[in-house]
Short mmCIF file of C-alpha atoms in Angstrom, two decimals:
data_model
loop_
_atom_site.label_atom_id
_atom_site.label_comp_id
_atom_site.label_asym_id
_atom_site.label_seq_id
_atom_site.Cartn_x
_atom_site.Cartn_y
_atom_site.Cartn_z
CA MET A 1 1.67 14.20 -11.41
CA GLY A 2 5.18 13.70 -12.80
CA ARG A 3 8.08 12.77 -10.61
CA ASN A 4 11.77 13.70 -10.89
CA PHE A 5 14.59 11.40 -9.83
CA ASP A 6 16.73 12.61 -6.96
CA ASN A 7 18.40 9.28 -6.19
CA ASP A 8 22.14 9.66 -6.91
CA ARG A 9 22.65 6.13 -8.15
CA PHE A 10 19.71 6.33 -10.47
CA ALA A 11 20.59 9.83 -11.70
CA LYS A 12 24.16 8.93 -12.58
CA SER A 13 23.12 5.76 -14.39
CA HIS A 14 20.24 7.20 -16.38
CA GLY A 15 20.96 10.76 -17.32
CA GLY A 16 19.61 12.51 -14.24
CA TYR A 17 22.54 14.95 -14.41
CA ASP A 18 22.99 17.85 -16.80
CA ARG A 19 25.07 16.57 -19.70
CA HIS A 20 26.66 20.00 -20.20
CA ASP A 21 28.25 20.76 -16.82
CA ASP A 22 27.29 17.78 -14.59
CA ASP A 23 25.17 19.93 -12.29
CA ARG A 24 22.29 18.10 -10.66
CA TYR A 25 18.86 18.83 -11.99
CA GLU A 26 16.84 20.99 -9.65
CA ARG A 27 13.11 20.32 -9.69
CA ASN A 28 12.24 24.00 -10.19
CA SER A 29 15.28 25.17 -12.14
CA SER A 30 14.90 26.88 -15.51
CA TYR A 31 16.85 24.06 -17.10
CA SER A 32 14.57 21.30 -15.80
CA GLN A 33 11.46 23.30 -16.68
CA ASN A 34 12.37 24.67 -20.09
CA ARG A 35 15.29 22.86 -21.68
CA ASN A 36 14.31 19.24 -21.01
CA LYS A 37 11.73 17.16 -22.83
CA PRO A 38 9.62 15.10 -20.37
CA TYR A 39 8.77 11.49 -21.27
CA ASP A 40 5.96 10.37 -18.99
CA ARG A 41 5.00 6.76 -18.22
CA ASP A 42 2.45 5.98 -15.54
CA GLY A 43 3.18 9.22 -13.70
CA ILE A 44 6.99 8.82 -13.80
CA VAL A 45 8.90 11.49 -15.68
CA TYR A 46 12.32 11.10 -17.31
CA ARG A 47 13.82 14.29 -18.74
CA VAL A 48 16.13 14.53 -21.77
CA SER A 49 18.10 17.64 -22.69
CA ASP A 50 17.54 19.40 -26.01
CA SER A 51 21.07 18.54 -27.10
CA ASP A 52 20.34 14.82 -26.77
CA VAL A 53 17.09 15.17 -28.69
CA ARG A 54 18.80 17.14 -31.47
CA LYS A 55 21.24 14.28 -32.06
CA SER A 56 18.41 12.28 -33.61
CA ALA A 57 15.91 14.97 -34.63
CA LYS A 58 15.49 18.53 -35.78
CA GLN A 59 12.70 20.95 -34.99
CA ASN A 60 10.42 22.09 -37.79
CA GLY A 61 7.95 24.60 -36.45
CA ASN A 62 5.94 22.97 -33.68
CA VAL A 63 7.07 19.42 -34.49
CA TRP A 64 10.24 17.37 -34.22
CA GLU A 65 11.44 15.43 -37.28
CA PHE A 66 13.44 12.26 -36.59
CA SER A 67 15.84 11.18 -39.35
CA ASN A 68 18.83 9.60 -37.60
CA LEU A 69 17.60 6.07 -36.85
CA GLN A 70 20.64 4.98 -34.84
CA GLU A 71 20.58 8.00 -32.53
CA PHE A 72 16.80 7.68 -32.17
CA GLN A 73 17.16 4.02 -31.19
CA ASN A 74 19.87 4.91 -28.67
CA LEU A 75 17.72 7.65 -27.17
CA SER A 76 14.63 5.41 -27.08
CA LYS A 77 16.56 2.59 -25.44
CA ARG A 78 17.91 4.93 -22.78
CA ILE A 79 14.42 6.27 -22.04
CA VAL A 80 12.88 2.79 -21.85
CA ASN A 81 15.64 1.50 -19.57
CA ALA A 82 15.34 4.54 -17.32
CA LEU A 83 11.56 4.26 -17.01
CA GLN A 84 11.73 0.53 -16.35
CA THR A 85 14.32 1.10 -13.64
CA ALA A 86 12.26 3.92 -12.13
CA GLU A 87 9.15 1.75 -12.14
CA SER A 88 11.05 -1.09 -10.47
CA ILE A 89 12.34 1.28 -7.79
CA GLN A 90 8.85 2.68 -7.28
CA GLU A 91 7.32 -0.79 -6.92
CA GLU A 92 10.05 -1.75 -4.45
CA GLN A 93 9.36 1.37 -2.40
CA ILE A 94 5.61 0.68 -2.41
CA GLN A 95 6.23 -2.91 -1.29
CA LYS A 96 8.50 -1.76 1.54
CA LEU A 97 5.89 0.79 2.62
CA GLU A 98 3.17 -1.87 2.69
CA GLU A 99 5.44 -4.14 4.73
CA LYS A 100 6.06 -1.33 7.22
CA LYS A 101 2.33 -0.66 7.50
CA HIS A 102 1.69 -4.37 8.05
CA GLU A 103 4.34 -4.58 10.78
CA ALA A 104 3.04 -1.41 12.44
CA LYS A 105 -0.51 -2.80 12.50
CA LYS A 106 0.78 -6.12 13.83
CA GLU A 107 2.62 -4.36 16.65
CA GLN A 108 -0.45 -2.27 17.43
CA LEU A 109 -2.62 -5.39 17.59
CA ASN A 110 -0.12 -7.12 19.88
CA GLY A 111 -0.14 -4.07 22.14
CA ILE A 112 -3.93 -4.19 22.38
CA ARG A 113 -3.80 -7.91 23.14
CA LYS A 114 -1.33 -7.38 25.99
CA LEU A 115 -3.56 -4.66 27.43
CA LEU A 116 -6.59 -6.94 27.28
CA GLN A 117 -4.58 -9.75 28.85
CA TYR A 118 -3.83 -7.47 31.80
CA ARG A 119 -7.46 -6.38 32.11
CA THR A 120 -8.75 -9.94 31.86
CA LYS A 121 -6.29 -11.17 34.46
CA ASN A 122 -7.34 -8.43 36.87
CA ARG A 123 -11.09 -8.59 36.21
CA PRO A 124 -13.00 -9.20 39.46
CA GLU A 125 -14.67 -12.57 39.82
CA PRO A 126 -18.45 -12.36 39.23
CA VAL A 127 -20.49 -12.83 42.39
CA GLN A 128 -24.12 -12.68 41.32
CA GLU A 129 -26.21 -13.99 38.45
CA VAL A 130 -23.18 -15.84 37.15
CA ILE A 131 -23.10 -17.36 33.68
CA ARG A 132 -20.45 -19.97 32.84
CA VAL A 133 -19.12 -19.83 29.29
CA SER A 134 -17.17 -22.64 27.63
CA ILE A 135 -15.06 -21.19 24.80
CA LYS A 136 -13.71 -23.51 22.08
CA PHE A 137 -10.93 -22.27 19.81
CA THR A 138 -10.21 -23.41 16.26
CA CYS A 139 -7.15 -25.33 17.48
CA GLY A 140 -9.42 -27.47 19.68
CA SER A 141 -8.40 -25.83 22.95
CA ILE A 142 -11.20 -25.05 25.41
CA ILE A 143 -11.27 -22.55 28.26
CA GLU A 144 -14.07 -21.81 30.72
CA CYS A 145 -14.84 -18.39 32.14
CA ASN A 146 -17.47 -16.90 34.44
CA PHE A 147 -19.33 -13.67 33.76
CA GLU A 148 -22.31 -11.84 35.19
CA ILE A 149 -25.37 -11.77 32.94
CA SER A 150 -25.31 -7.98 33.17
CA ASP A 151 -21.83 -7.89 31.63
CA SER A 152 -21.49 -6.61 28.08
CA LEU A 153 -20.66 -9.21 25.46
CA GLU A 154 -17.65 -7.02 24.70
CA VAL A 155 -16.13 -8.42 27.89
CA LEU A 156 -16.45 -11.89 26.34
CA PHE A 157 -14.86 -10.62 23.11
CA ASN A 158 -11.94 -9.12 25.05
CA THR A 159 -11.47 -12.32 27.03
CA VAL A 160 -11.28 -14.39 23.85
CA PHE A 161 -9.01 -11.96 22.00
CA ALA A 162 -6.61 -11.83 24.96
CA GLU A 163 -5.78 -15.50 24.36
CA GLU A 164 -2.66 -16.04 22.21
CA LYS A 165 -4.43 -18.91 20.46
CA CYS A 166 -7.18 -16.60 19.21
CA PRO A 167 -7.13 -15.87 15.43
CA LYS A 168 -6.47 -12.26 14.43
CA ASP A 169 -9.77 -12.07 12.54
CA PHE A 170 -12.51 -13.94 14.37
CA SER A 171 -16.20 -14.06 15.22
CA LEU A 172 -18.02 -15.69 18.13
CA LEU A 173 -20.91 -18.14 17.72
CA SER A 174 -23.06 -19.49 20.53
CA ILE A 175 -24.24 -23.11 20.34
CA ASN A 176 -27.54 -22.87 22.21
CA PRO A 177 -29.10 -20.62 21.14
CA SER A 178 -27.33 -20.98 17.81
CA LYS A 179 -26.37 -17.51 16.56
CA GLU A 180 -23.52 -15.13 15.96
CA LEU A 181 -22.75 -12.91 18.92
CA LEU A 182 -22.38 -9.31 17.75
CA CYS A 183 -19.79 -8.35 20.32
CA ALA A 184 -16.84 -6.93 18.35
CA PRO A 185 -16.15 -3.28 19.33
CA ASP A 186 -15.76 -0.57 16.71
CA TRP A 187 -11.96 -0.32 17.13
CA TYR A 188 -11.67 -3.89 15.85
CA LYS A 189 -12.83 -2.83 12.36
CA GLU A 190 -9.25 -1.82 11.58
CA PHE A 191 -8.00 -5.36 12.22
CA GLY A 192 -10.80 -7.81 11.56
CA THR A 193 -14.39 -8.44 10.55
CA VAL A 194 -17.12 -6.63 12.46
CA ALA A 195 -20.70 -7.66 11.71
CA GLU A 196 -23.19 -4.83 11.34
CA ARG A 197 -25.47 -4.19 14.28
CA THR A 198 -28.32 -1.73 14.68
CA SER A 199 -27.55 -0.80 18.28
CA GLY A 200 -24.81 -1.06 20.88
CA ILE A 201 -23.29 -4.31 22.09
CA GLN A 202 -25.77 -6.32 24.13
CA THR A 203 -25.29 -7.78 27.58
CA PHE A 204 -25.41 -11.55 28.10
CA LYS A 205 -28.97 -11.21 29.36
CA GLU A 206 -30.11 -9.07 26.43
CA ALA A 207 -28.63 -11.64 24.04
CA GLY A 208 -30.68 -14.41 25.68
CA LEU A 209 -27.67 -15.97 27.42
CA ASP A 210 -28.61 -16.41 31.07
CA SER A 211 -27.24 -19.86 31.83
CA SER A 212 -24.23 -21.96 30.90
CA VAL A 213 -23.40 -21.64 27.21
CA GLU A 214 -20.85 -22.92 24.70
CA VAL A 215 -19.18 -20.47 22.36
CA LEU A 216 -17.18 -21.28 19.24
CA VAL A 217 -14.38 -19.08 17.98
CA LYS A 218 -14.63 -18.81 14.19
CA ASP A 219 -11.55 -17.95 12.15
CA ASN A 220 -12.89 -15.57 9.50
CA GLN A 221 -9.84 -16.04 7.29
CA ALA A 222 -9.92 -19.85 7.31
CA GLN A 223 -10.73 -21.49 3.98
CA THR A 224 -13.99 -23.40 3.95
#
């Protein structure tokens, strides 16, 4: 769908004002709908008044005949410059929007991490059927945590993600038995890689982890 230019700087520089009385174009005005000729490029519309077109052409029935080469070149140059400027502005706006989305997602992820840090810090110490987990991060740092074998592996995921040293997009791999632990919750799909699973997140016991185990934190975005 075409797009009109409402930006003052752009309008003044590239003909976005009525050449007859310097009134601004209104998107739904009779002038913008009927008296302008739209030139469309990739969904961007630049409008030229009939008077400007008639400087380089005359209408013959349903067609326009161009005979004044100099005026046609001037008109063409103005249109090309305007569309290029509009495209540049549009690309800049898209880039800024993507940057805002990226920052918003980053802030949201940091908020989740702080919440998980609080929950991890205040999680009660396990008292029965305890499993000790040694967690090794990609930076080489190792932490050890205790869980109950009846705990969901999501608790392990949250514990790992709460660490500042944890990559934003990560997976967890156990050493013995050697396998990927499918413990990422559904909300994490918006931020990182979540492996497909056919059922809910298992407990440590259901995953065959009922004694001390080593877990590696894999950075899914790291180049191999």
